Amino acid sequence: MNKPAKKHSRLNIVLEFLGSMNLAITILVAIAIASVIGTVLKQNQPYNDYIIKFGTFWHEVFQVMGLYNVYSAIWFLALLIFLVISTGVCVYRNAPTKLRDMQQFRVNVKEKSLRLMHNSESWSTEKESAEVENNIRHFLKLKGFRTRIKDHDDHHVIAGMKGAWNRSGYIFTHVGIIVLCIGAYLDGGFGLTIKEWTGRIVPETRDIRADQVPATARLKPEDSMAFRGSISLQEGTASNIVFLNIRDGYLVQELPFTIELKDFRVEHYSSGMPKSFESDLIIHDDQLKEPLKQTISVNHPLIYRGYALYQASFGDGGSKLSLQAWPFHSKKIQKIEVKVPVKEKRTLNTLIGKYTLEVDDFKVFNIFPNSEKEKAETGKKFKNFGPSFTFKMRDASGAAKEYHNYMLPVTQDGRRFYLTGMRSTVAEPFRYLHMPADNEDSLDRFMGFHALLHDQVNMKRIAQNSVRTAMGIAKKNDNNLQSDVVSSMMNLLTLFNQGGYIAIDRDIKQKVPKDRQVNVADAYVKILQNLLQNAYLALLKQDGVDVSKGVRDEDSLFFEDAITALAGIGAYGSPVYFQLTEFKQRESSGIQITRHPGQGIFYLGCLMLIVGIFMMFYISYQRLWVIVKPEGEQLAITFAGSGNRNQRDFANSFEELVEKVKQFTTEK
Amino acid sequence: MSVPNEFMNSEMQPPFIKRLNALDWVFAILLVVGSVYAFQKYSHLMDAYEVGILFGTAISFIAIGWLWKPARSLMFYVAAISLFAVNLYGNDLAAAETNFFLRFLFSAQSATMWMSALFVMATVAYFVELFSGNEFTGKVATAMTWCATAMGFIGLLVRWRETYLHGADIGYIPVSNLYEVFILFSIITALIYLFYEKKYETRSMGGFVLLVISAAIAFLLWYHFEKNASEIKPLVPALQSYWMKIHVPANFVGYGAFALAAMIGVAYLIKDKALKNNPNGAVAKRLPSLDMMDDVMHKSIALGFAFFTIATVLGAMWAAEAWGGYWSWDPKETWALIVWLNYAAWLHMRLMKGLRGVPLAWWAIIGLFVTHTENFNLSSFRA
Ligand code: HEM
């Protein structure tokens, strides 16, 4: 052998390996296994989570292997490329055969090889060869075969073929895979990855304004082929950039046009679940004669200049809230107005130092399912608690608690309450303080009561009065005892104001021997109750309520509710209660913007794949051969066939064919 | 020429259209009239895609009915009974409690319960037939499977109407949650099985196939009674998509066919074992030949693969429309890819010498688990 031939054969070996079925199956399985890892192991989590889960050693191993972001790991990309190469080689080697299969009738078959075929039969007839051949061809044509005949000197070969498209199915399928992989590759954003590797792009991690983001984190429209980014637009604002999230940072992608959000609407089911959300967009572009107006909604994007704009989410876009701050722990009723938009902060000077109010969210509806009882009473499945907002109060040390306040009083057991929920960590549910509303549905009486309890002077007088009444005339002059009782009343009140019954309980546990604790607690509660009742009566009188004939039921219920709420204020954690008085809602729409120039190619590949698969599976490719050979007075006929799919089916139909052909070639 | 022309003439197959009989045409006309009526009545509520789906469905149903005659009768009975039930409902959901037919037979709930009971009984009957060889039992099993399938379809169609009775804005096509797709899975698997039963003229694989359906029924009942899953709840916006309307059924043709192949795989292994241990035993005799089972397994996986490919591509198109990217390696998409690659590998294995038979049967069985990990582990629907 000479050298070039050897080289050639080496190449052949490589091609054979790359195009081999073994390799194909191995790659398919390998990609499948890698994908299993990618779904079972949560991707792109903070490293700390992984360390806790796997320990440092395995964490290192997994990290080096790229198991935390399998789909962008180099070895995974290599597998995909390998699949494309393998399929490509496979097509390169097989396609010519398949094409030949479609065109060539193989009229040069030898009788011997026909006899060796699985489906083969021979017989002889006395009929004339031209007639036999004509009839056979005619018959095969009726059965859907295309036929060719060739005159070999001592015999004739008729070759028939059916379902040739089956063969091109192979080509469609496998070329389709290559095409769709190319499309997906174009959209994979690898250009960006390479730029990041080479350091030409550095994702920004600081939370700064978009126009301050340095050029290394900005992309011009022509810089990126494919991307997926998002932007949140408030009603009435516009943007010509989107943000691309990259791990813990982001890039600013500039767009060749400006998107304005004119209006945003959410519709709800009666259960309060969002039913649809849609945005009215206006596209401003120098290329347009006039701005393009279009409404987008979930599943109905706008495609413009190859950019697709999707409705992705919604949220508050800075609704303007007017709040009334009611300071707690003060003897004065102060009404302080605070105006703050959602997502903004305000610094407040309170009685116990500086606090920052951070408003997080605002909702117009709060819809909850009704209980069976409520359903029966109202005939409605759901109830609406109306507007609410959530915020944090952050103290000077930076610690914060989160709050959830409803704007309107909520009816519970026939009574009306202002609800405010508090929690210290996101993991807990909110615990709600129920502040009773007065006859005017306002908080005035409750807050008045609260202020009175903090008014030392007034409360002392009330305490003295109540002690005097309680002790009766007899001991009127026992001033020492009187002042002792008053001062312990005031102590109890202070404790109650600071931390409710819990604070009193704690105090008893500290100061009183164990065996007397229960008795003392009973006595304390009675004393305190007495004081609070008297304070409440004083408040009612001051409000002009006639209490001479006793306290009305509703007023005494109010008292119970107020005491419960007041007892909870100590643990509430905020020095102020914020009542929402007015709002101007402003919604924002989360819009996702993507560009996938490879999408068309990808879909083309998919189409080829599907068409090819159906051709391969559902067009059956069959070949038949008949050799007609004069042997003396007679004609020897050899009939054979092969089908590439469904051997059983083919064997059956071959048998039928043979019967028929035998019949008309032999019968007179 | 001495060959009589009559012979050739008799051999000449008339074109397909000419071979259809009157019933075929009545069937087709009914479907066309039905869809035109639906179009006239509801076209103002449909967008272009949905009109396309309506007529596309009518055409494919006609094709299925013409090519496989039993499907024609199935469609007829299912349609007639469903219309009857919907009519009984009128505009009042409460009729389900008061009307005899709805309460005991054709409300979505009742029909689904009938389907469940019939499938389980059919499973038993198929096995009885397999072990006793009693032909009559086999016929009963087949009849019960047909009735169960019909009941399943009726249940889904009536449920479709029920969703609208819950509220015009709530209504949706009932292939949208796990409960509904399990019904779909059961009836599609049964239909594919019934097709092969007729084609291969053997009932001995029935018990195995119905076993996996019974497992699905067990899950369905558990889901229904423990989790109250049959309750009708409104859809989140992302599921209100016309892609979903074709994506899900296509997917379930795939799942059904894969499940069927896996159960044939089980039968294959049992037969293979029996042939080695006790070639004259009842099991070895009654089960179909290895050859035939290999063939059914292959056909079934091919069918599943073709439809699963379509479903996955439709899923990508749906994702492109709802989430802005046709492929984002999210768990649901990725698992579909895993299933697809798995069966692609299976199909190629079969083309290699020496790997047919037992290894492929095992692979088909493992494939079933791979396929359904998706349904149980990952939340079945995104968003
Ligand atoms: C994702 C990748 C691939 C898919 C989805 C795929 C799909 C298919 C399908 C569905 C069939 C028909 C099987 C049957 O008739 O039962 C097939 C056949 C075939 N595939 Fe692939 N294939 C892939 C990759 C490859 C690769 C890499 C090779 C290279 C060795 C290959 C070689 C073949 C061959 C030789 C056939 C037989 C064609 C025939 O019937 O003559 N395939 N492929």
mmCIF file of N, CA and C in Angstrom, chain A residues 17-114:
data_model
loop_
_atom_site.group_PDB
_atom_site.id
_atom_site.type_symbol
_atom_site.label_atom_id
_atom_site.label_comp_id
_atom_site.label_asym_id
_atom_site.label_seq_id
_atom_site.Cartn_x
_atom_site.Cartn_y
_atom_site.Cartn_z
ATOM 1 N N PHE A 17 -15.488 5.694 13.485
ATOM 2 C CA PHE A 17 -15.733 5.821 14.927
ATOM 3 C C PHE A 17 -16.787 6.897 15.188
ATOM 4 N N LEU A 18 -16.586 8.075 14.549
ATOM 5 C CA LEU A 18 -17.493 9.190 14.816
ATOM 6 C C LEU A 18 -18.913 8.899 14.355
ATOM 7 N N GLY A 19 -19.030 8.136 13.280
ATOM 8 C CA GLY A 19 -20.357 7.890 12.744
ATOM 9 C C GLY A 19 -20.955 6.577 13.211
ATOM 10 N N SER A 20 -20.317 5.974 14.201
ATOM 11 C CA SER A 20 -20.807 4.644 14.574
ATOM 12 C C SER A 20 -22.016 4.735 15.490
ATOM 13 N N MET A 21 -22.826 3.729 15.399
ATOM 14 C CA MET A 21 -24.040 3.678 16.189
ATOM 15 C C MET A 21 -23.713 3.595 17.680
ATOM 16 N N ASN A 22 -22.632 2.846 18.000
ATOM 17 C CA ASN A 22 -22.210 2.759 19.401
ATOM 18 C C ASN A 22 -22.001 4.127 19.989
ATOM 19 N N LEU A 23 -21.249 4.932 19.260
ATOM 20 C CA LEU A 23 -20.931 6.258 19.762
ATOM 21 C C LEU A 23 -22.218 7.068 19.900
ATOM 22 N N ALA A 24 -23.070 6.964 18.873
ATOM 23 C CA ALA A 24 -24.314 7.733 18.902
ATOM 24 C C ALA A 24 -25.106 7.409 20.164
ATOM 25 N N ILE A 25 -25.257 6.115 20.432
ATOM 26 C CA ILE A 25 -26.033 5.722 21.616
ATOM 27 C C ILE A 25 -25.360 6.220 22.880
ATOM 28 N N THR A 26 -24.022 6.086 22.913
ATOM 29 C CA THR A 26 -23.294 6.547 24.088
ATOM 30 C C THR A 26 -23.526 8.033 24.327
ATOM 31 N N ILE A 27 -23.443 8.823 23.265
ATOM 32 C CA ILE A 27 -23.627 10.272 23.447
ATOM 33 C C ILE A 27 -25.049 10.586 23.892
ATOM 34 N N LEU A 28 -26.006 9.941 23.259
ATOM 35 C CA LEU A 28 -27.405 10.192 23.644
ATOM 36 C C LEU A 28 -27.600 9.909 25.128
ATOM 37 N N VAL A 29 -27.069 8.772 25.565
ATOM 38 C CA VAL A 29 -27.242 8.411 26.974
ATOM 39 C C VAL A 29 -26.470 9.379 27.859
ATOM 40 N N ALA A 30 -25.272 9.757 27.429
ATOM 41 C CA ALA A 30 -24.460 10.670 28.247
ATOM 42 C C ALA A 30 -25.177 12.009 28.425
ATOM 43 N N ILE A 31 -25.751 12.538 27.354
ATOM 44 C CA ILE A 31 -26.460 13.818 27.474
ATOM 45 C C ILE A 31 -27.662 13.653 28.402
ATOM 46 N N ALA A 32 -28.327 12.524 28.273
ATOM 47 C CA ALA A 32 -29.479 12.294 29.137
ATOM 48 C C ALA A 32 -29.053 12.280 30.603
ATOM 49 N N ILE A 33 -27.940 11.588 30.889
ATOM 50 C CA ILE A 33 -27.495 11.500 32.280
ATOM 51 C C ILE A 33 -27.079 12.869 32.800
ATOM 52 N N ALA A 34 -26.359 13.617 31.977
ATOM 53 C CA ALA A 34 -25.959 14.965 32.386
ATOM 54 C C ALA A 34 -27.189 15.806 32.697
ATOM 55 N N SER A 35 -28.224 15.659 31.882
ATOM 56 C CA SER A 35 -29.442 16.438 32.106
ATOM 57 C C SER A 35 -30.133 16.004 33.394
ATOM 58 N N VAL A 36 -30.054 14.712 33.694
ATOM 59 C CA VAL A 36 -30.643 14.255 34.956
ATOM 60 C C VAL A 36 -29.936 14.958 36.115
ATOM 61 N N ILE A 37 -28.610 15.008 36.043
ATOM 62 C CA ILE A 37 -27.870 15.711 37.097
ATOM 63 C C ILE A 37 -28.356 17.154 37.187
ATOM 64 N N GLY A 38 -28.510 17.758 36.027
ATOM 65 C CA GLY A 38 -28.923 19.158 35.999
ATOM 66 C C GLY A 38 -30.294 19.418 36.585
ATOM 67 N N THR A 39 -31.173 18.421 36.538
ATOM 68 C CA THR A 39 -32.496 18.659 37.128
ATOM 69 C C THR A 39 -32.548 18.210 38.580
ATOM 70 N N VAL A 40 -31.812 17.148 38.905
ATOM 71 C CA VAL A 40 -31.873 16.653 40.274
ATOM 72 C C VAL A 40 -31.102 17.581 41.214
ATOM 73 N N LEU A 41 -29.932 18.026 40.761
ATOM 74 C CA LEU A 41 -29.125 18.933 41.572
ATOM 75 C C LEU A 41 -29.558 20.350 41.232
ATOM 76 N N LYS A 42 -30.106 21.044 42.210
ATOM 77 C CA LYS A 42 -30.592 22.406 41.947
ATOM 78 C C LYS A 42 -29.455 23.270 41.439
ATOM 79 N N GLN A 43 -29.707 23.917 40.296
ATOM 80 C CA GLN A 43 -28.634 24.661 39.646
ATOM 81 C C GLN A 43 -28.539 26.096 40.154
ATOM 82 N N ASN A 44 -27.322 26.624 40.079
ATOM 83 C CA ASN A 44 -27.093 28.053 40.336
ATOM 84 C C ASN A 44 -27.578 28.538 41.691
ATOM 85 N N GLN A 45 -27.336 27.708 42.727
ATOM 86 C CA GLN A 45 -27.658 28.159 44.071
ATOM 87 C C GLN A 45 -26.415 28.815 44.672
ATOM 88 N N PRO A 46 -26.594 29.572 45.769
ATOM 89 C CA PRO A 46 -25.399 30.119 46.434
ATOM 90 C C PRO A 46 -24.505 28.975 46.906
ATOM 91 N N TYR A 47 -23.181 29.185 46.802
ATOM 92 C CA TYR A 47 -22.230 28.126 47.152
ATOM 93 C C TYR A 47 -22.431 27.626 48.571
ATOM 94 N N ASN A 48 -22.808 28.537 49.473
ATOM 95 C CA ASN A 48 -22.983 28.140 50.859
ATOM 96 C C ASN A 48 -23.986 27.009 51.017
ATOM 97 N N ASP A 49 -25.067 27.090 50.255
ATOM 98 C CA ASP A 49 -26.090 26.042 50.323
ATOM 99 C C ASP A 49 -25.495 24.689 49.972
ATOM 100 N N TYR A 50 -24.639 24.686 48.950
ATOM 101 C CA TYR A 50 -24.042 23.422 48.515
ATOM 102 C C TYR A 50 -23.096 22.879 49.588
ATOM 103 N N ILE A 51 -22.328 23.802 50.209
ATOM 104 C CA ILE A 51 -21.371 23.350 51.224
ATOM 105 C C ILE A 51 -22.130 22.679 52.370
ATOM 106 N N ILE A 52 -23.239 23.298 52.769
ATOM 107 C CA ILE A 52 -24.032 22.715 53.851
ATOM 108 C C ILE A 52 -24.531 21.331 53.443
ATOM 109 N N LYS A 53 -24.923 21.215 52.188
ATOM 110 C CA LYS A 53 -25.508 19.970 51.713
ATOM 111 C C LYS A 53 -24.486 18.850 51.544
ATOM 112 N N PHE A 54 -23.349 19.181 50.944
ATOM 113 C CA PHE A 54 -22.418 18.111 50.549
ATOM 114 C C PHE A 54 -21.130 18.086 51.362
ATOM 115 N N GLY A 55 -20.887 19.089 52.178
ATOM 116 C CA GLY A 55 -19.604 19.172 52.844
ATOM 117 C C GLY A 55 -18.580 19.792 51.911
ATOM 118 N N THR A 56 -17.478 20.272 52.484
ATOM 119 C CA THR A 56 -16.534 21.042 51.652
ATOM 120 C C THR A 56 -15.871 20.196 50.578
ATOM 121 N N PHE A 57 -15.548 18.933 50.926
ATOM 122 C CA PHE A 57 -14.804 18.125 49.958
ATOM 123 C C PHE A 57 -15.611 17.910 48.674
ATOM 124 N N TRP A 58 -16.813 17.363 48.851
ATOM 125 C CA TRP A 58 -17.619 17.077 47.662
ATOM 126 C C TRP A 58 -18.032 18.354 46.956
ATOM 127 N N HIS A 59 -18.194 19.425 47.762
ATOM 128 C CA HIS A 59 -18.519 20.699 47.140
ATOM 129 C C HIS A 59 -17.445 21.100 46.142
ATOM 130 N N GLU A 60 -16.169 20.985 46.585
ATOM 131 C CA GLU A 60 -15.052 21.319 45.698
ATOM 132 C C GLU A 60 -15.108 20.479 44.427
ATOM 133 N N VAL A 61 -15.291 19.166 44.646
ATOM 134 C CA VAL A 61 -15.307 18.251 43.497
ATOM 135 C C VAL A 61 -16.416 18.648 42.529
ATOM 136 N N PHE A 62 -17.618 18.836 43.074
ATOM 137 C CA PHE A 62 -18.763 19.158 42.214
ATOM 138 C C PHE A 62 -18.551 20.481 41.498
ATOM 139 N N GLN A 63 -17.940 21.415 42.233
ATOM 140 C CA GLN A 63 -17.757 22.733 41.638
ATOM 141 C C GLN A 63 -16.802 22.648 40.459
ATOM 142 N N VAL A 64 -15.682 21.922 40.675
ATOM 143 C CA VAL A 64 -14.708 21.785 39.596
ATOM 144 C C VAL A 64 -15.332 21.085 38.393
ATOM 145 N N MET A 65 -16.211 20.108 38.676
ATOM 146 C CA MET A 65 -16.841 19.384 37.563
ATOM 147 C C MET A 65 -17.930 20.194 36.891
ATOM 148 N N GLY A 66 -18.222 21.352 37.444
ATOM 149 C CA GLY A 66 -19.230 22.203 36.829
ATOM 150 C C GLY A 66 -20.645 21.684 37.018
ATOM 151 N N LEU A 67 -20.874 20.928 38.081
ATOM 152 C CA LEU A 67 -22.203 20.341 38.249
ATOM 153 C C LEU A 67 -23.233 21.355 38.723
ATOM 154 N N TYR A 68 -22.768 22.535 39.128
ATOM 155 C CA TYR A 68 -23.707 23.527 39.631
ATOM 156 C C TYR A 68 -24.326 24.356 38.504
ATOM 157 N N ASN A 69 -23.686 24.361 37.363
ATOM 158 C CA ASN A 69 -24.363 24.895 36.183
ATOM 159 C C ASN A 69 -23.998 24.054 34.970
ATOM 160 N N VAL A 70 -24.567 22.849 35.015
ATOM 161 C CA VAL A 70 -24.273 21.831 34.013
ATOM 162 C C VAL A 70 -24.418 22.382 32.594
ATOM 163 N N TYR A 71 -25.509 23.110 32.370
ATOM 164 C CA TYR A 71 -25.832 23.456 30.991
ATOM 165 C C TYR A 71 -24.903 24.495 30.385
ATOM 166 N N SER A 72 -24.088 25.131 31.245
ATOM 167 C CA SER A 72 -23.092 25.993 30.620
ATOM 168 C C SER A 72 -21.688 25.477 30.885
ATOM 169 N N ALA A 73 -21.590 24.237 31.382
ATOM 170 C CA ALA A 73 -20.269 23.643 31.587
ATOM 171 C C ALA A 73 -19.648 23.288 30.234
ATOM 172 N N ILE A 74 -18.326 23.390 30.200
ATOM 173 C CA ILE A 74 -17.639 23.144 28.924
ATOM 174 C C ILE A 74 -17.860 21.721 28.446
ATOM 175 N N TRP A 75 -17.800 20.787 29.382
ATOM 176 C CA TRP A 75 -17.920 19.376 28.950
ATOM 177 C C TRP A 75 -19.308 19.103 28.388
ATOM 178 N N PHE A 76 -20.316 19.822 28.919
ATOM 179 C CA PHE A 76 -21.664 19.607 28.392
ATOM 180 C C PHE A 76 -21.775 20.153 26.970
ATOM 181 N N LEU A 77 -21.216 21.354 26.812
ATOM 182 C CA LEU A 77 -21.200 21.948 25.479
ATOM 183 C C LEU A 77 -20.470 21.016 24.517
ATOM 184 N N ALA A 78 -19.354 20.439 25.002
ATOM 185 C CA ALA A 78 -18.570 19.525 24.163
ATOM 186 C C ALA A 78 -19.410 18.318 23.764
ATOM 187 N N LEU A 79 -20.205 17.817 24.702
ATOM 188 C CA LEU A 79 -21.069 16.670 24.387
ATOM 189 C C LEU A 79 -22.031 17.015 23.267
ATOM 190 N N LEU A 80 -22.632 18.215 23.377
ATOM 191 C CA LEU A 80 -23.598 18.628 22.353
ATOM 192 C C LEU A 80 -22.918 18.762 20.999
ATOM 193 N N ILE A 81 -21.719 19.361 21.015
ATOM 194 C CA ILE A 81 -20.990 19.521 19.752
ATOM 195 C C ILE A 81 -20.631 18.148 19.189
ATOM 196 N N PHE A 82 -20.248 17.262 20.078
ATOM 197 C CA PHE A 82 -19.903 15.905 19.679
ATOM 198 C C PHE A 82 -21.099 15.221 19.015
ATOM 199 N N LEU A 83 -22.278 15.463 19.573
ATOM 200 C CA LEU A 83 -23.494 14.873 18.997
ATOM 201 C C LEU A 83 -23.702 15.383 17.575
ATOM 202 N N VAL A 84 -23.497 16.703 17.412
ATOM 203 C CA VAL A 84 -23.682 17.282 16.082
ATOM 204 C C VAL A 84 -22.668 16.692 15.106
ATOM 205 N N ILE A 85 -21.406 16.595 15.561
ATOM 206 C CA ILE A 85 -20.373 16.043 14.677
ATOM 207 C C ILE A 85 -20.700 14.600 14.325
ATOM 208 N N SER A 86 -21.052 13.837 15.334
ATOM 209 C CA SER A 86 -21.335 12.424 15.112
ATOM 210 C C SER A 86 -22.497 12.258 14.135
ATOM 211 N N THR A 87 -23.559 13.049 14.362
ATOM 212 C CA THR A 87 -24.692 12.964 13.446
ATOM 213 C C THR A 87 -24.274 13.393 12.043
ATOM 214 N N GLY A 88 -23.458 14.455 12.006
ATOM 215 C CA GLY A 88 -22.993 14.941 10.702
ATOM 216 C C GLY A 88 -22.225 13.869 9.953
ATOM 217 N N VAL A 89 -21.286 13.227 10.642
ATOM 218 C CA VAL A 89 -20.490 12.176 9.999
ATOM 219 C C VAL A 89 -21.391 11.043 9.555
ATOM 220 N N CYS A 90 -22.340 10.734 10.436
ATOM 221 C CA CYS A 90 -23.280 9.658 10.142
ATOM 222 C C CYS A 90 -24.044 9.951 8.849
ATOM 223 N N VAL A 91 -24.526 11.188 8.734
ATOM 224 C CA VAL A 91 -25.266 11.567 7.530
ATOM 225 C C VAL A 91 -24.339 11.527 6.320
ATOM 226 N N TYR A 92 -23.114 12.048 6.536
ATOM 227 C CA TYR A 92 -22.151 12.099 5.437
ATOM 228 C C TYR A 92 -21.896 10.705 4.879
ATOM 229 N N ARG A 93 -21.836 9.751 5.775
ATOM 230 C CA ARG A 93 -21.527 8.395 5.330
ATOM 231 C C ARG A 93 -22.753 7.645 4.808
ATOM 232 N N ASN A 94 -23.909 7.929 5.382
ATOM 233 C CA ASN A 94 -25.093 7.139 5.012
ATOM 234 C C ASN A 94 -25.960 7.763 3.934
ATOM 235 N N ALA A 95 -25.929 9.097 3.862
ATOM 236 C CA ALA A 95 -26.855 9.764 2.947
ATOM 237 C C ALA A 95 -26.703 9.283 1.499
ATOM 238 N N PRO A 96 -25.456 9.148 1.007
ATOM 239 C CA PRO A 96 -25.339 8.684 -0.385
ATOM 240 C C PRO A 96 -26.035 7.340 -0.611
ATOM 241 N N THR A 97 -25.892 6.440 0.335
ATOM 242 C CA THR A 97 -26.559 5.138 0.205
ATOM 243 C C THR A 97 -28.062 5.303 0.147
ATOM 244 N N LYS A 98 -28.561 6.152 1.040
ATOM 245 C CA LYS A 98 -30.017 6.331 1.102
ATOM 246 C C LYS A 98 -30.519 6.921 -0.211
ATOM 247 N N LEU A 99 -29.759 7.893 -0.744
ATOM 248 C CA LEU A 99 -30.184 8.509 -2.003
ATOM 249 C C LEU A 99 -30.162 7.485 -3.131
ATOM 250 N N ARG A 100 -29.124 6.670 -3.128
ATOM 251 C CA ARG A 100 -29.038 5.614 -4.141
ATOM 252 C C ARG A 100 -30.222 4.649 -3.982
ATOM 253 N N ASP A 101 -30.536 4.343 -2.728
ATOM 254 C CA ASP A 101 -31.683 3.468 -2.450
ATOM 255 C C ASP A 101 -32.942 3.995 -3.101
ATOM 256 N N MET A 102 -33.043 5.336 -3.122
ATOM 257 C CA MET A 102 -34.274 5.927 -3.628
ATOM 258 C C MET A 102 -34.376 5.839 -5.135
ATOM 259 N N GLN A 103 -33.188 5.846 -5.784
ATOM 260 C CA GLN A 103 -33.213 5.948 -7.242
ATOM 261 C C GLN A 103 -32.931 4.637 -7.952
ATOM 262 N N GLN A 104 -32.050 3.842 -7.366
ATOM 263 C CA GLN A 104 -31.590 2.674 -8.115
ATOM 264 C C GLN A 104 -32.474 1.469 -7.854
ATOM 265 N N PHE A 105 -32.728 0.769 -8.933
ATOM 266 C CA PHE A 105 -33.645 -0.362 -8.825
ATOM 267 C C PHE A 105 -32.927 -1.690 -8.647
ATOM 268 N N ARG A 106 -31.620 -1.637 -8.702
ATOM 269 C CA ARG A 106 -30.814 -2.851 -8.536
ATOM 270 C C ARG A 106 -31.286 -3.952 -9.500
ATOM 271 N N VAL A 107 -31.207 -3.592 -10.762
ATOM 272 C CA VAL A 107 -31.670 -4.565 -11.756
ATOM 273 C C VAL A 107 -30.602 -5.596 -12.075
ATOM 274 N N ASN A 108 -29.449 -5.491 -11.363
ATOM 275 C CA ASN A 108 -28.380 -6.446 -11.662
ATOM 276 C C ASN A 108 -28.278 -7.570 -10.642
ATOM 277 N N VAL A 109 -29.353 -7.746 -9.855
ATOM 278 C CA VAL A 109 -29.253 -8.802 -8.840
ATOM 279 C C VAL A 109 -29.051 -10.166 -9.482
ATOM 280 N N LYS A 110 -28.387 -10.997 -8.720
ATOM 281 C CA LYS A 110 -28.151 -12.367 -9.181
ATOM 282 C C LYS A 110 -29.239 -13.276 -8.620
ATOM 283 N N GLU A 111 -29.536 -14.255 -9.404
ATOM 284 C CA GLU A 111 -30.576 -15.183 -8.990
ATOM 285 C C GLU A 111 -30.230 -15.838 -7.653
ATOM 286 N N LYS A 112 -28.939 -16.131 -7.499
ATOM 287 C CA LYS A 112 -28.515 -16.812 -6.285
ATOM 288 C C LYS A 112 -28.838 -15.991 -5.038
ATOM 289 N N SER A 113 -28.546 -14.668 -5.145
ATOM 290 C CA SER A 113 -28.795 -13.853 -3.948
ATOM 291 C C SER A 113 -30.291 -13.724 -3.684
ATOM 292 N N LEU A 114 -31.105 -13.747 -4.735
ATOM 293 C CA LEU A 114 -32.550 -13.707 -4.516
ATOM 294 C C LEU A 114 -33.009 -14.940 -3.756
#
